[in-house]
mmCIF file of C-alpha atoms in Angstrom:
data_model
loop_
_atom_site.group_PDB
_atom_site.id
_atom_site.type_symbol
_atom_site.label_atom_id
_atom_site.label_comp_id
_atom_site.label_asym_id
_atom_site.label_seq_id
_atom_site.Cartn_x
_atom_site.Cartn_y
_atom_site.Cartn_z
ATOM 1 C CA MET P 203 0.000 0.000 0.000
ATOM 2 C CA ARG P 204 2.773 2.338 0.854
ATOM 3 C CA ARG P 205 4.479 1.631 -2.487
ATOM 4 C CA ARG P 206 1.241 2.240 -4.423
ATOM 5 C CA ALA P 207 0.604 5.461 -2.508
ATOM 6 C CA PHE P 208 4.143 6.661 -3.216
ATOM 7 C CA ILE P 209 3.801 5.922 -6.956
ATOM 8 C CA ALA P 210 0.439 7.709 -7.080
ATOM 9 C CA LEU P 211 1.892 10.697 -5.279
ATOM 10 C CA LEU P 212 4.903 10.763 -7.602
ATOM 11 C CA GLY P 213 2.704 10.530 -10.673
ATOM 12 C CA GLY P 214 0.488 13.353 -9.427
ATOM 13 C CA ALA P 215 3.482 15.562 -8.759
ATOM 14 C CA ALA P 216 4.954 14.828 -12.188
ATOM 15 C CA ALA P 217 1.674 15.737 -13.838
ATOM 16 C CA ALA P 218 1.591 19.007 -11.914
ATOM 17 C CA TRP P 219 5.108 20.082 -12.862
ATOM 18 C CA PRO P 220 4.291 21.270 -16.411
ATOM 19 C CA LEU P 221 1.288 23.196 -15.084
ATOM 20 C CA ALA P 222 3.418 24.904 -12.471
ATOM 21 C CA ALA P 223 6.051 25.736 -15.057
ATOM 22 C CA ARG P 224 3.423 27.183 -17.362
ATOM 23 C CA ALA P 225 1.948 29.225 -14.529
ATOM 24 C CA GLN P 226 5.369 30.611 -13.643
ATOM 25 C CA LEU P 227 6.020 31.495 -17.298
ATOM 26 C CA THR P 228 2.657 33.225 -17.552
ATOM 27 C CA ALA P 229 3.380 35.211 -14.397
ATOM 28 C CA THR P 230 6.648 36.580 -15.808
ATOM 29 C CA PRO P 231 6.024 40.128 -17.072
ATOM 30 C CA VAL P 232 6.939 40.832 -20.690
ATOM 31 C CA VAL P 233 8.308 44.167 -21.911
ATOM 32 C CA GLY P 234 7.839 44.919 -25.604
ATOM 33 C CA TYR P 235 10.631 47.063 -27.092
ATOM 34 C CA LEU P 236 9.694 48.801 -30.344
ATOM 35 C CA THR P 237 12.178 50.880 -32.326
ATOM 36 C CA ALA P 238 12.817 52.069 -35.873
ATOM 37 C CA GLN P 239 16.493 51.120 -35.549
ATOM 38 C CA SER P 240 18.369 47.921 -36.414
ATOM 39 C CA PRO P 241 19.612 45.406 -33.809
ATOM 40 C CA GLY P 242 23.343 46.064 -34.245
ATOM 41 C CA PRO P 243 23.342 49.892 -34.111
ATOM 42 C CA ALA P 244 20.806 49.820 -31.257
ATOM 43 C CA ALA P 245 22.764 47.365 -29.074
ATOM 44 C CA HIS P 246 24.042 50.084 -26.723
ATOM 45 C CA LEU P 247 20.485 51.402 -26.300
ATOM 46 C CA VAL P 248 19.121 47.946 -25.518
ATOM 47 C CA ASN P 249 21.843 47.493 -22.903
ATOM 48 C CA ALA P 250 20.892 50.843 -21.347
ATOM 49 C CA LEU P 251 17.232 49.768 -21.260
ATOM 50 C CA ARG P 252 18.244 46.592 -19.442
ATOM 51 C CA ARG P 253 20.245 48.640 -16.918
ATOM 52 C CA GLY P 254 17.203 50.786 -16.205
ATOM 53 C CA LEU P 255 15.012 47.730 -15.711
ATOM 54 C CA ALA P 256 17.640 46.284 -13.369
ATOM 55 C CA GLU P 257 17.560 49.491 -11.315
ATOM 56 C CA SER P 258 13.873 48.765 -10.789
ATOM 57 C CA GLY P 259 14.570 45.165 -9.820
ATOM 58 C CA TYR P 260 13.889 43.446 -13.161
ATOM 59 C CA VAL P 261 16.568 41.336 -14.838
ATOM 60 C CA GLU P 262 16.013 39.809 -18.267
ATOM 61 C CA GLU P 263 15.698 36.001 -18.262
ATOM 62 C CA GLN P 264 15.335 36.040 -14.479
ATOM 63 C CA ASN P 265 12.116 37.836 -13.597
ATOM 64 C CA VAL P 266 11.232 39.681 -16.821
ATOM 65 C CA ALA P 267 11.169 38.853 -20.534
ATOM 66 C CA ILE P 268 11.745 41.317 -23.371
ATOM 67 C CA GLU P 269 10.211 41.030 -26.832
ATOM 68 C CA TYR P 270 12.277 43.019 -29.372
ATOM 69 C CA ARG P 271 10.875 44.538 -32.557
ATOM 70 C CA PHE P 272 13.333 46.382 -34.848
ATOM 71 C CA ALA P 273 11.856 48.148 -37.891
ATOM 72 C CA GLU P 274 15.367 48.668 -39.352
ATOM 73 C CA GLY P 275 14.518 52.079 -40.785
ATOM 74 C CA ARG P 276 11.215 50.906 -42.281
ATOM 75 C CA ILE P 277 8.683 53.231 -40.666
ATOM 76 C CA ASP P 278 5.884 51.452 -42.554
ATOM 77 C CA ARG P 279 6.582 48.310 -40.503
ATOM 78 C CA LEU P 280 5.892 49.928 -37.129
ATOM 79 C CA ALA P 281 2.089 49.515 -37.110
ATOM 80 C CA GLY P 282 2.329 45.784 -37.781
ATOM 81 C CA MET P 283 5.052 45.329 -35.175
ATOM 82 C CA ALA P 284 3.010 47.219 -32.567
ATOM 83 C CA ALA P 285 0.014 44.991 -33.339
ATOM 84 C CA ASP P 286 2.238 41.925 -32.973
ATOM 85 C CA LEU P 287 3.354 43.021 -29.496
ATOM 86 C CA ILE P 288 -0.285 43.489 -28.511
ATOM 87 C CA ARG P 289 -1.112 39.964 -29.701
ATOM 88 C CA ARG P 290 1.834 38.798 -27.615
ATOM 89 C CA GLN P 291 0.026 40.386 -24.631
ATOM 90 C CA VAL P 292 3.065 42.250 -23.371
ATOM 91 C CA SER P 293 2.798 43.977 -20.002
ATOM 92 C CA VAL P 294 4.216 47.302 -21.237
ATOM 93 C CA ILE P 295 5.508 48.676 -24.558
ATOM 94 C CA VAL P 296 8.700 50.757 -24.637
ATOM 95 C CA ALA P 297 8.563 52.942 -27.770
ATOM 96 C CA SER P 298 11.704 54.818 -28.802
ATOM 97 C CA GLY P 299 11.033 57.758 -31.147
ATOM 98 C CA SER P 300 8.031 59.907 -31.967
ATOM 99 C CA GLY P 301 6.880 57.859 -34.977
ATOM 100 C CA VAL P 302 7.287 54.666 -32.961
ATOM 101 C CA ALA P 303 5.347 56.078 -30.013
ATOM 102 C CA ARG P 304 2.491 57.222 -32.236
ATOM 103 C CA ALA P 305 2.302 53.783 -33.866
ATOM 104 C CA ALA P 306 2.092 52.154 -30.430
ATOM 105 C CA LYS P 307 -0.510 54.645 -29.229
ATOM 106 C CA ALA P 308 -2.632 54.052 -32.337
ATOM 107 C CA ALA P 309 -2.472 50.306 -31.753
ATOM 108 C CA THR P 310 -3.649 50.188 -28.126
ATOM 109 C CA GLN P 311 -5.484 52.321 -25.606
ATOM 110 C CA THR P 312 -5.069 49.824 -22.767
ATOM 111 C CA ILE P 313 -1.539 48.375 -22.677
ATOM 112 C CA PRO P 314 0.830 50.832 -20.911
ATOM 113 C CA ILE P 315 3.291 52.630 -23.205
ATOM 114 C CA VAL P 316 6.594 54.201 -22.119
ATOM 115 C CA PHE P 317 7.844 56.514 -24.856
ATOM 116 C CA GLY P 318 11.026 58.448 -25.547
ATOM 117 C CA VAL P 319 10.345 61.398 -27.867
ATOM 118 C CA ALA P 320 12.165 64.561 -28.887
ATOM 119 C CA GLU P 321 9.003 66.560 -29.582
ATOM 120 C CA ASP P 322 6.299 67.816 -27.214
ATOM 121 C CA PRO P 323 4.295 64.665 -26.330
ATOM 122 C CA VAL P 324 1.156 66.776 -25.811
ATOM 123 C CA LYS P 325 1.354 68.092 -29.382
ATOM 124 C CA LEU P 326 2.032 64.563 -30.588
ATOM 125 C CA GLY P 327 -1.248 63.460 -28.978
ATOM 126 C CA LEU P 328 0.445 60.978 -26.664
ATOM 127 C CA VAL P 329 -0.598 62.585 -23.366
ATOM 128 C CA THR P 330 -3.092 65.153 -22.099
ATOM 129 C CA SER P 331 -0.477 66.999 -20.036
ATOM 130 C CA LEU P 332 3.101 66.459 -18.898
ATOM 131 C CA ASN P 333 2.256 66.329 -15.183
ATOM 132 C CA ARG P 334 -0.811 64.096 -15.521
ATOM 133 C CA PRO P 335 -0.645 62.159 -18.811
ATOM 134 C CA GLY P 336 -4.200 60.906 -18.342
ATOM 135 C CA GLY P 337 -4.074 57.830 -20.573
ATOM 136 C CA ASN P 338 -2.065 54.685 -21.212
ATOM 137 C CA ALA P 339 1.177 56.476 -22.172
ATOM 138 C CA THR P 340 3.953 58.337 -20.370
ATOM 139 C CA GLY P 341 7.715 58.501 -20.728
ATOM 140 C CA ILE P 342 10.699 60.721 -21.414
ATOM 141 C CA ASN P 343 10.878 63.948 -23.429
ATOM 142 C CA PHE P 344 14.517 64.152 -24.514
ATOM 143 C CA PHE P 345 14.838 67.552 -26.218
ATOM 144 C CA LEU P 346 16.735 66.795 -29.403
ATOM 145 C CA ALA P 347 15.124 69.341 -31.674
ATOM 146 C CA GLU P 348 15.214 72.100 -29.045
ATOM 147 C CA VAL P 349 19.028 71.988 -28.815
ATOM 148 C CA ASN P 350 19.619 72.276 -32.564
ATOM 149 C CA ALA P 351 20.365 75.993 -32.304
ATOM 150 C CA LYS P 352 23.009 75.391 -29.648
ATOM 151 C CA ARG P 353 24.534 72.554 -31.666
ATOM 152 C CA LEU P 354 24.722 74.827 -34.708
ATOM 153 C CA GLY P 355 26.501 77.421 -32.548
ATOM 154 C CA PHE P 356 29.099 74.860 -31.398
ATOM 155 C CA PHE P 357 29.531 73.798 -35.025
ATOM 156 C CA ARG P 358 30.175 77.406 -36.051
ATOM 157 C CA GLU P 359 32.904 77.681 -33.417
ATOM 158 C CA LEU P 360 34.611 74.494 -34.581
ATOM 159 C CA VAL P 361 34.263 75.302 -38.301
ATOM 160 C CA PRO P 362 34.353 79.132 -38.372
ATOM 161 C CA ALA P 363 34.630 79.298 -42.177
ATOM 162 C CA ALA P 364 31.334 77.439 -42.655
ATOM 163 C CA THR P 365 28.609 79.760 -43.911
ATOM 164 C CA ARG P 366 26.709 77.436 -46.274
ATOM 165 C CA VAL P 367 25.436 74.431 -44.309
ATOM 166 C CA ALA P 368 23.597 71.445 -45.764
ATOM 167 C CA VAL P 369 21.017 69.873 -43.441
ATOM 168 C CA LEU P 370 20.026 66.222 -43.818
ATOM 169 C CA LEU P 371 16.427 65.458 -42.774
ATOM 170 C CA ASN P 372 14.403 62.239 -42.675
ATOM 171 C CA PRO P 373 10.995 62.890 -44.335
ATOM 172 C CA ALA P 374 9.710 59.563 -42.969
ATOM 173 C CA ASN P 375 9.801 61.246 -39.546
ATOM 174 C CA PRO P 376 7.846 64.389 -40.503
ATOM 175 C CA THR P 377 7.287 65.856 -37.031
ATOM 176 C CA ASN P 378 10.965 65.728 -36.164
ATOM 177 C CA ALA P 379 12.011 66.957 -39.613
ATOM 178 C CA ALA P 380 9.636 69.933 -39.413
ATOM 179 C CA SER P 381 10.795 70.988 -35.948
ATOM 180 C CA THR P 382 14.465 70.696 -36.981
ATOM 181 C CA ARG P 383 13.836 72.787 -40.087
ATOM 182 C CA THR P 384 12.057 75.513 -38.117
ATOM 183 C CA GLU P 385 14.733 75.623 -35.426
ATOM 184 C CA LEU P 386 17.607 75.919 -37.887
ATOM 185 C CA GLU P 387 15.908 78.436 -40.166
ATOM 186 C CA THR P 388 15.577 80.683 -37.125
ATOM 187 C CA ALA P 389 19.057 80.082 -35.698
ATOM 188 C CA ALA P 390 21.211 80.137 -38.847
ATOM 189 C CA PRO P 391 20.882 83.854 -39.765
ATOM 190 C CA THR P 392 21.893 84.923 -36.253
ATOM 191 C CA LEU P 393 25.144 82.960 -36.729
ATOM 192 C CA GLY P 394 25.817 84.339 -40.194
ATOM 193 C CA MET P 395 24.940 81.013 -41.832
ATOM 194 C CA LYS P 396 22.609 79.816 -44.563
ATOM 195 C CA VAL P 397 20.993 76.374 -44.501
ATOM 196 C CA GLN P 398 19.854 74.184 -47.378
ATOM 197 C CA PHE P 399 17.804 71.043 -46.742
ATOM 198 C CA TYR P 400 18.182 67.557 -48.206
ATOM 199 C CA ASP P 401 15.958 64.535 -47.604
ATOM 200 C CA ALA P 402 16.903 60.899 -47.055
ATOM 201 C CA SER P 403 14.878 58.079 -45.537
ATOM 202 C CA ASN P 404 16.859 55.054 -46.742
ATOM 203 C CA SER P 405 20.426 54.096 -47.570
ATOM 204 C CA HIS P 406 20.070 54.788 -51.300
ATOM 205 C CA GLU P 407 18.674 58.267 -50.628
ATOM 206 C CA ILE P 408 21.642 59.038 -48.355
ATOM 207 C CA ASP P 409 23.953 58.237 -51.281
ATOM 208 C CA THR P 410 21.811 60.408 -53.549
ATOM 209 C CA ALA P 411 21.896 63.307 -51.093
ATOM 210 C CA PHE P 412 25.697 63.115 -50.852
ATOM 211 C CA ALA P 413 25.961 63.080 -54.635
ATOM 212 C CA ALA P 414 24.044 66.361 -54.639
ATOM 213 C CA LEU P 415 26.301 67.719 -51.891
ATOM 214 C CA VAL P 416 29.402 66.923 -53.940
ATOM 215 C CA ARG P 417 27.973 68.938 -56.855
ATOM 216 C CA GLU P 418 26.844 71.905 -54.769
ATOM 217 C CA ARG P 419 29.848 72.037 -52.412
ATOM 218 C CA PRO P 420 28.406 73.308 -49.099
ATOM 219 C CA ASP P 421 30.892 74.190 -46.352
ATOM 220 C CA ALA P 422 29.542 71.712 -43.829
ATOM 221 C CA LEU P 423 26.819 69.167 -43.088
ATOM 222 C CA PHE P 424 24.343 69.175 -40.183
ATOM 223 C CA VAL P 425 22.652 65.769 -39.726
ATOM 224 C CA ALA P 426 19.250 66.065 -38.071
ATOM 225 C CA PRO P 427 18.563 64.115 -34.864
ATOM 226 C CA ASP P 428 16.882 60.930 -36.017
ATOM 227 C CA GLY P 429 17.055 57.257 -35.068
ATOM 228 C CA PHE P 430 17.345 56.221 -38.710
ATOM 229 C CA PHE P 431 20.448 58.345 -39.210
ATOM 230 C CA ASP P 432 21.976 56.859 -36.068
ATOM 231 C CA SER P 433 21.402 53.386 -37.521
ATOM 232 C CA ARG P 434 23.271 54.504 -40.678
ATOM 233 C CA ARG P 435 26.135 56.157 -38.801
ATOM 234 C CA VAL P 436 28.879 54.133 -40.499
ATOM 235 C CA GLN P 437 27.582 55.079 -43.947
ATOM 236 C CA LEU P 438 27.163 58.753 -43.019
ATOM 237 C CA THR P 439 30.536 59.212 -41.354
ATOM 238 C CA ALA P 440 32.330 57.314 -44.147
ATOM 239 C CA LEU P 441 30.749 59.522 -46.831
ATOM 240 C CA ALA P 442 31.566 62.694 -44.876
ATOM 241 C CA ALA P 443 35.184 61.541 -44.539
ATOM 242 C CA ARG P 444 35.450 60.572 -48.212
ATOM 243 C CA HIS P 445 34.352 64.038 -49.305
ATOM 244 C CA ALA P 446 36.245 65.874 -46.513
ATOM 245 C CA LEU P 447 32.974 67.421 -45.356
ATOM 246 C CA PRO P 448 32.835 68.648 -41.732
ATOM 247 C CA ALA P 449 29.674 67.192 -40.193
ATOM 248 C CA SER P 450 27.768 67.693 -36.962
ATOM 249 C CA TYR P 451 25.580 64.993 -35.425
ATOM 250 C CA ALA P 452 23.135 64.688 -32.541
ATOM 251 C CA GLU P 453 24.553 61.550 -30.911
ATOM 252 C CA ARG P 454 27.958 60.538 -29.574
ATOM 253 C CA GLN P 455 27.890 57.180 -31.400
ATOM 254 C CA MET P 456 28.354 59.122 -34.642
ATOM 255 C CA VAL P 457 31.584 60.627 -33.295
ATOM 256 C CA GLU P 458 32.759 57.244 -32.049
ATOM 257 C CA ALA P 459 32.257 56.013 -35.628
ATOM 258 C CA GLY P 460 34.555 58.764 -36.933
ATOM 259 C CA GLY P 461 32.254 61.780 -37.097
ATOM 260 C CA LEU P 462 33.597 65.246 -36.310
ATOM 261 C CA MET P 463 31.386 66.364 -33.432
ATOM 262 C CA SER P 464 28.054 65.807 -31.730
ATOM 263 C CA TYR P 465 25.883 67.653 -29.277
ATOM 264 C CA GLY P 466 22.549 66.614 -27.853
ATOM 265 C CA THR P 467 20.713 64.676 -25.222
ATOM 266 C CA SER P 468 22.315 61.394 -24.205
ATOM 267 C CA ILE P 469 20.016 58.891 -25.926
ATOM 268 C CA THR P 470 21.775 56.114 -24.043
ATOM 269 C CA ASP P 471 20.851 57.651 -20.692
ATOM 270 C CA MET P 472 17.333 58.266 -21.973
ATOM 271 C CA HIS P 473 16.971 54.532 -22.648
ATOM 272 C CA ARG P 474 18.120 53.821 -19.107
ATOM 273 C CA GLN P 475 15.319 56.134 -17.935
ATOM 274 C CA LEU P 476 12.846 54.260 -20.154
ATOM 275 C CA GLY P 477 13.855 51.040 -18.398
ATOM 276 C CA VAL P 478 13.350 52.637 -14.990
ATOM 277 C CA TYR P 479 9.876 53.865 -15.994
ATOM 278 C CA ALA P 480 8.929 50.476 -17.450
ATOM 279 C CA GLY P 481 9.980 48.871 -14.165
ATOM 280 C CA ARG P 482 7.853 51.295 -12.175
ATOM 281 C CA ILE P 483 4.828 50.403 -14.287
ATOM 282 C CA LEU P 484 5.481 46.688 -13.837
ATOM 283 C CA LYS P 485 5.415 47.363 -10.093
ATOM 284 C CA GLY P 486 1.973 48.959 -10.349
ATOM 285 C CA ALA P 487 2.487 52.632 -11.199
ATOM 286 C CA LYS P 488 -0.281 54.054 -13.404
ATOM 287 C CA THR P 489 0.681 55.735 -16.674
ATOM 288 C CA ALA P 490 -2.148 58.227 -16.252
ATOM 289 C CA GLU P 491 -0.540 59.519 -13.051
ATOM 290 C CA LEU P 492 3.180 59.071 -13.850
ATOM 291 C CA PRO P 493 4.498 62.463 -15.054
ATOM 292 C CA VAL P 494 6.466 62.737 -18.277
ATOM 293 C CA ALA P 495 10.121 63.166 -17.273
ATOM 294 C CA GLN P 496 12.495 65.611 -18.920
ATOM 295 C CA SER P 497 15.856 64.234 -19.986
ATOM 296 C CA THR P 498 18.552 66.600 -18.744
ATOM 297 C CA LYS P 499 21.865 64.909 -19.640
ATOM 298 C CA PHE P 500 23.489 66.638 -22.630
ATOM 299 C CA GLU P 501 26.828 65.755 -24.239
ATOM 300 C CA LEU P 502 29.311 67.624 -26.433
ATOM 301 C CA VAL P 503 31.740 65.140 -28.009
ATOM 302 C CA ILE P 504 34.598 65.956 -30.414
ATOM 303 C CA ASN P 505 36.785 63.574 -32.422
ATOM 304 C CA VAL P 506 40.297 65.077 -32.487
ATOM 305 C CA GLN P 507 41.532 62.695 -35.190
ATOM 306 C CA THR P 508 38.788 63.879 -37.534
ATOM 307 C CA VAL P 509 39.548 67.475 -36.573
ATOM 308 C CA LYS P 510 43.156 66.981 -37.712
ATOM 309 C CA LEU P 511 42.171 65.189 -40.922
ATOM 310 C CA LEU P 512 39.979 68.153 -41.863
ATOM 311 C CA GLY P 513 42.731 70.633 -41.058
ATOM 312 C CA LEU P 514 40.761 72.246 -38.242
ATOM 313 C CA THR P 515 41.699 73.396 -34.744
ATOM 314 C CA VAL P 516 39.558 72.977 -31.650
ATOM 315 C CA PRO P 517 39.201 76.328 -29.825
ATOM 316 C CA ASP P 518 40.101 76.262 -26.145
ATOM 317 C CA LYS P 519 36.535 77.293 -25.331
ATOM 318 C CA LEU P 520 35.185 74.114 -26.946
ATOM 319 C CA LEU P 521 37.823 71.928 -25.320
ATOM 320 C CA VAL P 522 36.695 73.180 -21.918
ATOM 321 C CA ALA P 523 33.006 72.744 -22.786
ATOM 322 C CA ALA P 524 33.389 69.234 -24.270
ATOM 323 C CA ASP P 525 32.184 66.298 -22.190
ATOM 324 C CA GLU P 526 34.525 64.012 -24.083
ATOM 325 C CA VAL P 527 37.355 64.461 -26.574
ATOM 326 C CA ILE P 528 38.054 61.299 -28.549
ATOM 327 C CA GLU P 529 41.740 61.017 -29.443
#
């Protein structure tokens, strides 16, 4: 009798194990990460997101899962990817970029969304107000477009002979492109500069834009803040180097890839903040009551090797102001 009872007990326990495992798997929260970038160029951002989640007590493959969706510069893929995350029943969607955030917001009014956007999230229709978002979305406003005038001023100091500046915009990100255009059209005349705009939303169009630049010979290039351009940083910095064109970028990764200089919000730190916010929501915070945070970490980065190759000199004022000088 004892043997039969033991076998019955063992069989019952064995039958229960898969159910328990499934229950544990179901209980693990899932974060959906949606971005217009590609996996390789976005690796440092994904790592920052993981650090932010860890600060909130969530470690991937331990007590949280992450579903990654990379549009790889194809803005038209975002709606389908957002819908896929909803079918996956993720606990929260982290949306990096204004176009990405709007795609997520259009796809769901119930699943919490944590966004990182350069533009005013109220004007984008993501929240009712910054202090009390009032819906299923909140996040980080990281001020890329607003610092364009200051970046252009730093660029003028580093390249004082530059008066004709080409500006590369991504028309697939119309809100960001429009705000960048407006900001620079206002700032350029005060610095004694003229700006001319070029569009590119894929790799081929970047090549086409540079072909036009070679013909028209501007003094310098200002690359608009945009996730797509960051994903094409090797192509952009290589073309700028090939044509000996001084170029200014929004993100430090461009300078690490050989670009001349960058100034803007630290997108890496912003992704860490996104992870922290996602963790807070997983712990029960309500998006409607979680204020939109303002990203306040800005970086000026200069590549001295590129400075020398272009025959430039870094003014002492910029050397003092720079957060990092890459030798």
